[in-house]
Amino acid sequence: MAGCCSPGGTARESSTPGLTPPQRAADGHPTPLTGVVRSAQEPTPEGTSAQAGSHDVPIPAGTFTMGDPFNEGYADDGESPVHEVAVGAFLISATTVTNQEFAAFVDATGYRTESESFGTSPVFHLAVQAEPKDILNRVNNVPWWLNVRGANWAHPAGPLSSWSEIPDHPVTHVSYNDALAYCAWAGRRLPTEAEWEYAARGGEDGLRYPWGNDLHNSGDGESRHNCNIWQGEFPVRNDVEDGFLTTAPARWFAPNSYGLYQTSGNVWEWCSDWFLPKYYATCLANGTVQDPQGPTVGRGRVMRGGSYLCHDSYCNRYRLAARSSNTPDSASANLGFRTVAL
């Protein structure tokens, strides 16, 4: 689904008039705004952010209510009707696949992602690290995305950036097809959409977010940031109140009750299902659905979780029920994935 959250298609359209070009330092190089912008109020959780990689967490079999119980979703996204789904037990990675993990895959196989083959990929306009000649155009209808030559998983903000600067962050610029290639190498698979939402809810049915119904509720009486999303005026000013302009380390914020990190915000996550807005209505008509695999056709593959660009003023898709989609060859600087054990 092309839009404010993620550019649609391969996001390599012609230029459109739009926003001010990326900020540049006196030497002509882009101001290094990507990655971590840590504030004194957001200390590193002990034993988490320095640990690249992930581990599996067990998800017990159970039944849950899937969909939006608050009627807050976008009609075109098909978050309703709410319906009952039964899910078998499975193992899912606690975090999204990190840059360090993906680098190990590339080192072992020599794999080239689709962004590398295409030669370009979209980067958010405030985070670009590239020479002017490598900033090719703005993406049609979403001009805050710039098509950057040399942007890919290894250079997430453009050619002047490197994954090695943020090894414990989620890998990005990875298409659905790239994610499948990683899974084949690792002996894993992508989660179904039902598995993803069931695990993301952490055994707590009917919540808006993994931690509760209030965005800044911490559960201990204090108000704090619980996820990496946009603060400020999108898309021209991010106040960085949560400490990050773009991605955060994969283990930065507190996990949910099952032990999954950042199922709201940070990066969108690929699921295995085709996307069809009317699919939930079909599920409801069939009663309790056991381990649904999604529709047999669709207009793209499902993406879940929202990203660091989500904001309730225009795109509150960081809710647990929220869903979106993109074409299988699409990739961008806010799209990653997590995996499930076979």
Coordinates of N, CA and C in Angstrom, one line a residue, residues 89-283:
A89 N 0.9 -23.8 18.6 CA 2.1 -23.3 19.2 C 3.2 -23.1 18.2
F90 N 4.1 -22.2 18.3 CA 5.2 -21.9 17.4 C 6.3 -21.2 18.1
L91 N 7.5 -21.1 17.5 CA 8.6 -20.3 18.0 C 8.8 -19.2 17.0
I92 N 9.0 -18.0 17.6 CA 9.2 -16.8 16.7 C 10.4 -16.0 17.3
S93 N 11.1 -15.3 16.5 CA 12.3 -14.6 16.9 C 11.8 -13.4 17.8
A94 N 12.6 -13.1 18.8 CA 12.2 -12.1 19.8 C 12.3 -10.7 19.1
T95 N 13.2 -10.6 18.1 CA 13.4 -9.3 17.4 C 13.3 -9.5 15.9
T96 N 13.2 -8.4 15.2 CA 13.4 -8.4 13.8 C 14.8 -8.8 13.5
V97 N 15.1 -9.3 12.3 CA 16.4 -9.7 11.9 C 17.3 -8.4 11.8
T98 N 18.4 -8.5 12.4 CA 19.3 -7.3 12.6 C 20.3 -7.2 11.4
N99 N 20.9 -6.1 11.3 CA 22.0 -5.9 10.3 C 23.1 -6.9 10.4
Q100 N 23.5 -7.2 11.6 CA 24.5 -8.2 11.8 C 24.1 -9.6 11.4
E101 N 22.9 -9.9 11.7 CA 22.4 -11.3 11.2 C 22.3 -11.3 9.7
F102 N 21.8 -10.3 9.1 CA 21.7 -10.3 7.7 C 23.1 -10.3 7.0
A103 N 24.0 -9.6 7.6 CA 25.4 -9.6 7.1 C 26.0 -11.0 7.1
A104 N 25.7 -11.8 8.1 CA 26.2 -13.2 8.2 C 25.6 -14.0 7.0
F105 N 24.3 -13.8 6.7 CA 23.7 -14.4 5.6 C 24.4 -14.1 4.3
V106 N 24.6 -12.8 4.1 CA 25.3 -12.3 2.8 C 26.7 -12.9 2.7
D107 N 27.4 -12.9 3.8 CA 28.8 -13.4 3.8 C 28.8 -14.8 3.5
A108 N 27.8 -15.6 3.9 CA 27.8 -17.0 3.7 C 27.3 -17.4 2.3
T109 N 26.5 -16.6 1.7 CA 25.9 -16.9 0.4 C 26.2 -16.1 -0.8
G110 N 26.7 -14.8 -0.5 CA 27.0 -13.9 -1.6 C 25.7 -13.3 -2.1
Y111 N 24.6 -13.4 -1.4 CA 23.3 -13.0 -1.9 C 23.3 -11.5 -2.2
R112 N 22.6 -11.1 -3.2 CA 22.4 -9.7 -3.6 C 20.9 -9.4 -3.4
T113 N 20.6 -8.4 -2.7 CA 19.2 -8.0 -2.5 C 18.6 -7.4 -3.7
E114 N 17.3 -7.2 -3.8 CA 16.7 -6.6 -5.0 C 17.1 -5.1 -5.0
S115 N 17.2 -4.5 -3.9 CA 17.6 -3.1 -3.9 C 19.0 -2.9 -4.5
E116 N 19.9 -3.9 -4.2 CA 21.2 -3.9 -4.8 C 21.2 -4.1 -6.3
S117 N 20.3 -5.0 -6.7 CA 20.2 -5.3 -8.2 C 19.5 -4.1 -8.9
F118 N 18.5 -3.5 -8.3 CA 17.9 -2.3 -8.9 C 18.9 -1.1 -8.9
G119 N 19.7 -1.0 -7.9 CA 20.7 0.1 -7.8 C 20.2 1.2 -7.0
T120 N 19.0 1.2 -6.6 CA 18.4 2.3 -5.8 C 17.4 1.8 -4.8
S121 N 17.1 2.7 -3.8 CA 16.1 2.3 -2.9 C 15.7 3.6 -2.1
P122 N 14.5 3.7 -1.6 CA 14.0 4.9 -1.0 C 14.5 5.1 0.4
V123 N 14.9 6.4 0.7 CA 15.4 6.8 2.0 C 14.6 8.0 2.4
F124 N 14.2 8.1 3.7 CA 13.5 9.3 4.2 C 14.3 10.5 4.1
H125 N 13.7 11.6 3.6 CA 14.5 12.8 3.2 C 15.3 13.4 4.3
L126 N 15.0 13.3 5.5 CA 15.8 13.9 6.6 C 17.0 13.0 7.0
A127 N 17.1 11.8 6.5 CA 18.1 10.9 6.9 C 19.1 10.5 5.9
V128 N 19.0 11.1 4.7 CA 19.9 10.7 3.6 C 21.3 11.0 3.9
Q129 N 22.2 10.1 3.6 CA 23.6 10.2 3.6 C 24.2 9.8 2.2
A130 N 24.2 10.8 1.3 CA 24.7 10.5 0.0 C 25.1 11.8 -0.7
E131 N 25.9 11.7 -1.7 CA 26.3 12.9 -2.5 C 25.1 13.3 -3.3
P132 N 25.0 14.6 -3.7 CA 23.9 15.1 -4.4 C 23.6 14.3 -5.7
K133 N 24.7 13.8 -6.4 CA 24.5 13.1 -7.6 C 23.8 11.8 -7.4
D134 N 23.8 11.3 -6.2 CA 23.1 10.0 -5.9 C 21.7 10.1 -5.5
I135 N 21.2 11.4 -5.2 CA 19.8 11.6 -4.9 C 19.1 11.8 -6.2
L136 N 18.4 10.8 -6.7 CA 17.8 10.8 -8.0 C 16.5 11.5 -8.2
N137 N 15.6 11.3 -7.3 CA 14.3 11.9 -7.4 C 13.5 11.6 -6.1
R138 N 12.3 12.4 -6.1 CA 11.4 12.1 -5.0 C 10.3 11.1 -5.5
V139 N 9.8 10.3 -4.6 CA 8.9 9.3 -5.0 C 7.5 9.9 -5.2
N140 N 6.9 9.5 -6.3 CA 5.6 10.1 -6.6 C 4.6 9.9 -5.5
N141 N 3.8 11.0 -5.2 CA 2.8 11.0 -4.1 C 3.3 10.9 -2.7
V142 N 4.5 10.6 -2.5 CA 5.1 10.6 -1.1 C 6.5 11.2 -1.2
P143 N 6.6 12.5 -1.4 CA 7.8 13.2 -1.7 C 8.8 13.3 -0.5
W144 N 8.4 12.8 0.6 CA 9.4 12.7 1.7 C 10.3 11.5 1.6
W145 N 10.0 10.6 0.6 CA 10.9 9.5 0.2 C 11.7 9.9 -1.0
L146 N 13.1 9.8 -0.8 CA 14.0 10.1 -1.9 C 14.6 8.8 -2.5
N147 N 14.6 8.7 -3.8 CA 15.2 7.5 -4.4 C 16.7 7.8 -4.5
V148 N 17.4 6.9 -3.8 CA 18.8 7.2 -3.6 C 19.6 6.0 -4.2
R149 N 20.5 6.4 -5.1 CA 21.4 5.4 -5.7 C 22.4 4.9 -4.7
G150 N 22.5 3.6 -4.6 CA 23.4 3.0 -3.7 C 22.9 2.8 -2.3
A151 N 21.6 3.1 -2.1 CA 21.0 2.8 -0.8 C 20.5 1.3 -0.8
N152 N 20.9 0.6 0.2 CA 20.5 -0.8 0.3 C 20.7 -1.3 1.7
W153 N 20.6 -2.5 2.0 CA 20.7 -3.0 3.4 C 22.0 -2.7 4.0
A154 N 23.1 -2.7 3.2 CA 24.4 -2.4 3.7 C 24.7 -0.9 3.9
H155 N 23.9 -0.1 3.2 CA 24.1 1.3 3.2 C 22.7 1.9 3.4
P156 N 22.1 1.8 4.6 CA 20.7 2.1 4.8 C 20.3 3.5 4.6
A157 N 21.2 4.5 4.8 CA 20.8 5.9 4.6 C 21.4 6.4 3.2
G158 N 22.1 5.6 2.5 CA 22.8 6.0 1.3 C 24.2 5.5 1.3
P159 N 24.9 5.8 0.2 CA 26.3 5.3 0.1 C 27.3 5.8 1.2
L160 N 27.0 6.9 1.8 CA 27.9 7.4 2.9 C 27.6 6.9 4.2
S161 N 26.7 5.9 4.3 CA 26.4 5.2 5.6 C 26.7 3.7 5.5
S162 N 26.8 3.1 6.6 CA 27.1 1.6 6.6 C 26.4 0.9 7.7
W163 N 26.0 -0.3 7.4 CA 25.3 -1.1 8.4 C 26.1 -1.4 9.7
S164 N 27.5 -1.4 9.5 CA 28.4 -1.7 10.6 C 28.3 -0.6 11.7
E165 N 27.7 0.6 11.4 CA 27.6 1.6 12.4 C 26.4 1.3 13.3
I166 N 25.5 0.5 12.8 CA 24.3 0.2 13.6 C 24.0 -1.3 13.5
P167 N 24.9 -2.2 13.9 CA 24.8 -3.6 13.7 C 23.6 -4.2 14.4
D168 N 23.2 -3.6 15.5 CA 22.1 -4.2 16.3 C 20.7 -3.6 16.0
H169 N 20.6 -2.8 14.9 CA 19.4 -2.3 14.4 C 18.7 -3.2 13.4
P170 N 17.4 -3.1 13.2 CA 16.8 -4.0 12.2 C 17.4 -3.8 10.8
V171 N 17.6 -4.9 10.1 CA 18.0 -4.7 8.7 C 16.8 -4.1 7.9
T172 N 17.1 -3.2 7.0 CA 16.0 -2.6 6.2 C 16.4 -2.7 4.7
H173 N 15.6 -2.1 3.8 CA 15.8 -2.2 2.4 C 15.8 -3.7 1.9
V174 N 14.9 -4.5 2.6 CA 14.8 -5.9 2.3 C 13.4 -6.2 1.8
S175 N 13.3 -6.7 0.6 CA 12.0 -7.0 0.0 C 11.4 -8.3 0.6
Y176 N 10.2 -8.5 0.3 CA 9.6 -9.8 0.7 C 10.4 -11.0 0.1
N177 N 10.8 -10.8 -1.2 CA 11.6 -11.9 -1.8 C 12.9 -12.1 -1.1
D178 N 13.5 -11.0 -0.7 CA 14.8 -11.1 0.0 C 14.6 -11.8 1.4
A179 N 13.5 -11.5 2.0 CA 13.2 -12.1 3.3 C 13.1 -13.6 3.1
L180 N 12.4 -14.0 2.1 CA 12.3 -15.5 1.8 C 13.6 -16.1 1.6
A181 N 14.5 -15.4 0.9 CA 15.9 -16.0 0.6 C 16.6 -16.2 1.9
Y182 N 16.5 -15.2 2.8 CA 17.1 -15.3 4.2 C 16.6 -16.5 4.9
C183 N 15.2 -16.6 4.9 CA 14.6 -17.7 5.6 C 15.0 -19.1 5.1
A184 N 15.2 -19.2 3.7 CA 15.6 -20.5 3.1 C 17.0 -20.8 3.6
W185 N 17.9 -19.8 3.7 CA 19.2 -20.1 4.2 C 19.2 -20.4 5.7
A186 N 18.4 -19.8 6.5 CA 18.4 -19.9 7.9 C 17.5 -21.1 8.4
G187 N 16.8 -21.8 7.5 CA 15.9 -22.8 7.9 C 14.7 -22.3 8.7
R188 N 14.2 -21.2 8.2 CA 13.1 -20.5 8.9 C 12.0 -20.2 7.9
R189 N 11.0 -19.4 8.4 CA 10.0 -18.9 7.5 C 9.4 -17.6 8.1
L190 N 8.7 -16.9 7.3 CA 8.0 -15.7 7.7 C 6.8 -16.1 8.5
P191 N 6.4 -15.3 9.5 CA 5.1 -15.6 10.2 C 3.9 -15.3 9.4
T192 N 2.8 -16.1 9.6 CA 1.6 -15.7 9.0 C 1.1 -14.4 9.7
E193 N 0.1 -13.7 9.1 CA -0.4 -12.5 9.7 C -1.0 -12.9 11.0
A194 N -1.8 -14.0 11.1 CA -2.4 -14.4 12.4 C -1.4 -14.7 13.4
E195 N -0.3 -15.4 13.1 CA 0.7 -15.7 14.1 C 1.4 -14.4 14.5
W196 N 1.6 -13.5 13.6 CA 2.2 -12.2 14.0 C 1.4 -11.4 15.0
E197 N 0.1 -11.3 14.7 CA -0.7 -10.5 15.6 C -0.9 -11.2 17.0
Y198 N -1.1 -12.5 16.9 CA -1.2 -13.3 18.2 C 0.0 -13.1 19.0
A199 N 1.2 -13.3 18.5 CA 2.4 -13.1 19.2 C 2.6 -11.7 19.7
A200 N 2.3 -10.7 18.8 CA 2.5 -9.3 19.2 C 1.6 -8.9 20.3
R201 N 0.4 -9.5 20.5 CA -0.5 -9.2 21.6 C 0.0 -9.7 22.9
G202 N 0.9 -10.7 22.9 CA 1.5 -11.1 24.1 C 0.6 -11.8 25.1
G203 N -0.5 -12.4 24.5 CA -1.5 -13.1 25.4 C -2.5 -12.2 26.0
E204 N -2.5 -10.9 25.6 CA -3.4 -9.9 26.1 C -4.4 -9.5 25.0
D205 N -5.6 -10.0 25.1 CA -6.6 -9.8 24.0 C -7.2 -8.4 24.1
G206 N -7.5 -7.8 23.0 CA -8.3 -6.5 23.0 C -7.5 -5.3 23.3
L207 N -6.2 -5.3 23.3 CA -5.4 -4.1 23.6 C -5.1 -3.4 22.3
R208 N -4.9 -2.1 22.5 CA -4.5 -1.2 21.3 C -3.0 -1.4 21.0
Y209 N -2.2 -1.4 22.1 CA -0.7 -1.6 21.9 C -0.3 -2.8 22.8
P210 N 1.0 -3.2 22.6 CA 1.4 -4.3 23.4 C 1.4 -4.1 24.9
W211 N 1.6 -2.8 25.3 CA 1.7 -2.5 26.7 C 0.4 -2.0 27.3
G212 N -0.6 -1.8 26.5 CA -1.9 -1.3 27.0 C -2.6 -0.4 26.0
N213 N -3.6 0.4 26.4 CA -4.4 1.2 25.5 C -4.0 2.6 25.4
D214 N -3.1 3.1 26.2 CA -2.6 4.4 26.2 C -1.1 4.5 25.6
L215 N -0.9 5.4 24.7 CA 0.4 5.4 24.0 C 1.6 5.5 24.9
H216 N 1.5 6.3 25.9 CA 2.6 6.6 26.8 C 2.5 5.9 28.2
N217 N 1.5 5.0 28.3 CA 1.3 4.3 29.6 C 2.4 3.2 29.7
S218 N 3.1 3.2 30.9 CA 4.2 2.2 31.1 C 3.7 1.1 32.0
G219 N 2.6 1.3 32.7 CA 2.1 0.2 33.6 C 2.5 0.4 35.0
D220 N 3.5 1.4 35.2 CA 4.0 1.6 36.6 C 3.7 3.0 37.1
G221 N 2.7 3.6 36.4 CA 2.3 5.0 36.9 C 3.0 6.1 36.2
E222 N 4.1 5.8 35.4 CA 4.9 6.8 34.8 C 4.5 6.9 33.3
S223 N 4.7 8.1 32.7 CA 4.4 8.2 31.3 C 5.8 8.3 30.6
R224 N 5.9 7.4 29.6 CA 7.2 7.3 28.9 C 6.9 6.8 27.5
H225 N 7.9 6.9 26.6 CA 7.8 6.4 25.3 C 8.0 4.9 25.3
N226 N 7.1 4.2 24.6 CA 7.1 2.7 24.6 C 7.5 2.2 23.3
C227 N 7.6 3.0 22.3 CA 7.9 2.6 20.9 C 8.6 3.7 20.1
N228 N 9.1 3.3 19.0 CA 9.8 4.3 18.1 C 8.9 4.7 17.0
I229 N 8.3 5.9 17.2 CA 7.4 6.4 16.1 C 7.8 7.9 16.0
W230 N 7.1 8.6 15.2 CA 7.4 10.0 14.9 C 6.8 10.9 16.0
Q231 N 7.6 11.9 16.4 CA 7.1 13.0 17.2 C 7.4 14.3 16.5
G232 N 6.4 15.2 16.5 CA 6.6 16.5 15.9 C 5.7 16.7 14.7
E233 N 6.1 17.4 13.7 CA 5.3 17.7 12.5 C 5.8 16.9 11.3
F234 N 5.0 15.9 11.0 CA 5.4 15.1 9.8 C 5.1 15.8 8.5
P235 N 6.0 15.8 7.6 CA 7.3 15.1 7.5 C 8.5 16.0 7.7
V236 N 8.3 17.2 8.2 CA 9.3 18.2 8.2 C 10.1 18.4 9.5
R237 N 9.5 17.9 10.6 CA 10.2 18.1 11.9 C 10.0 16.9 12.8
N238 N 11.0 16.2 13.2 CA 10.9 15.1 14.2 C 11.6 15.6 15.4
D239 N 10.8 15.7 16.5 CA 11.4 16.2 17.8 C 12.3 15.2 18.5
V240 N 12.3 14.0 18.0 CA 13.1 12.9 18.5 C 13.0 12.7 20.0
E241 N 11.8 12.8 20.5 CA 11.5 12.7 21.9 C 11.8 11.3 22.4
D242 N 11.7 10.3 21.5 CA 11.9 8.9 21.9 C 13.4 8.5 21.7
G243 N 14.2 9.4 21.2 CA 15.6 9.2 21.1 C 16.1 8.8 19.7
F244 N 15.2 8.7 18.7 CA 15.6 8.1 17.4 C 14.9 8.9 16.3
L245 N 15.7 9.3 15.3 CA 15.1 9.8 14.1 C 14.7 8.7 13.1
T246 N 15.5 7.7 13.0 CA 15.1 6.5 12.2 C 15.0 5.3 13.1
T247 N 15.7 4.2 12.7 CA 15.6 3.0 13.4 C 16.3 3.0 14.8
A248 N 15.7 2.3 15.7 CA 16.3 2.0 17.0 C 16.9 0.6 17.1
P249 N 17.8 0.3 18.0 CA 18.2 -1.0 18.2 C 17.1 -2.0 18.3
A250 N 17.2 -3.2 17.9 CA 16.1 -4.1 17.8 C 15.6 -4.5 19.2
R251 N 16.4 -4.3 20.3 CA 16.0 -4.6 21.6 C 15.9 -3.4 22.5
W252 N 15.6 -2.2 22.0 CA 15.7 -1.0 22.8 C 14.5 -0.9 23.8
F253 N 13.3 -0.9 23.3 CA 12.1 -0.8 24.2 C 11.7 -2.1 24.8
A254 N 11.0 -2.0 25.9 CA 10.6 -3.2 26.7 C 9.8 -4.2 25.8
P255 N 10.1 -5.5 26.0 CA 9.3 -6.5 25.2 C 7.9 -6.6 25.8
N256 N 7.1 -7.3 25.0 CA 5.7 -7.6 25.4 C 5.7 -8.8 26.4
S257 N 4.6 -9.3 26.8 CA 4.5 -10.3 27.8 C 5.1 -11.7 27.3
Y258 N 5.1 -11.9 26.0 CA 5.7 -13.1 25.5 C 7.2 -13.0 25.3
G259 N 7.7 -11.7 25.3 CA 9.2 -11.5 25.1 C 9.5 -11.0 23.7
L260 N 8.5 -10.5 22.9 CA 8.8 -9.9 21.6 C 9.1 -8.4 21.8
Y261 N 10.1 -8.0 21.0 CA 10.5 -6.6 21.1 C 9.9 -5.8 19.9
Q262 N 9.4 -4.7 20.1 CA 9.0 -3.6 19.1 C 8.1 -4.2 18.0
T263 N 7.0 -4.7 18.5 CA 5.9 -5.0 17.5 C 5.0 -3.8 17.2
S264 N 5.3 -2.7 17.8 CA 4.7 -1.4 17.4 C 5.9 -0.4 17.1
G265 N 5.9 0.1 15.9 CA 6.9 1.1 15.5 C 8.2 0.4 15.1
N266 N 9.2 1.3 14.9 CA 10.6 0.9 14.5 C 10.6 0.6 13.0
V267 N 10.3 -0.6 12.6 CA 10.2 -1.0 11.2 C 9.0 -1.8 10.9
W268 N 8.4 -1.7 9.7 CA 7.4 -2.6 9.3 C 8.0 -4.0 9.1
E269 N 7.1 -5.0 9.3 CA 7.6 -6.4 9.2 C 6.8 -7.2 8.2
W270 N 7.5 -7.8 7.3 CA 6.8 -8.7 6.3 C 6.1 -9.9 7.0
C271 N 4.9 -10.2 6.5 CA 4.3 -11.5 6.9 C 4.1 -12.3 5.6
S272 N 3.8 -13.6 5.7 CA 3.7 -14.5 4.6 C 2.5 -14.3 3.7
D273 N 1.4 -13.7 4.3 CA 0.1 -13.7 3.7 C 0.0 -12.7 2.5
W274 N -0.8 -13.0 1.5 CA -1.3 -12.0 0.6 C -2.2 -11.1 1.3
F275 N -2.3 -9.9 0.8 CA -3.2 -8.9 1.4 C -4.5 -8.7 0.6
L276 N -5.6 -8.8 1.3 CA -6.9 -8.6 0.7 C -7.8 -8.0 1.7
P277 N -8.3 -6.8 1.5 CA -9.0 -6.1 2.6 C -10.3 -6.8 3.0
K278 N -10.9 -7.6 2.2 CA -12.1 -8.3 2.6 C -11.9 -9.6 3.2
Y279 N -10.7 -10.0 3.5 CA -10.3 -11.3 4.0 C -10.9 -11.6 5.4
Y280 N -10.9 -10.6 6.2 CA -11.4 -10.8 7.6 C -12.9 -11.1 7.6
A281 N -13.7 -10.6 6.6 CA -15.1 -10.9 6.5 C -15.3 -12.4 6.2
T282 N -14.4 -12.9 5.3 CA -14.5 -14.3 5.0 C -14.2 -15.1 6.2
C283 N -13.2 -14.7 7.0 CA -12.8 -15.5 8.2 C -14.0 -15.5 9.2

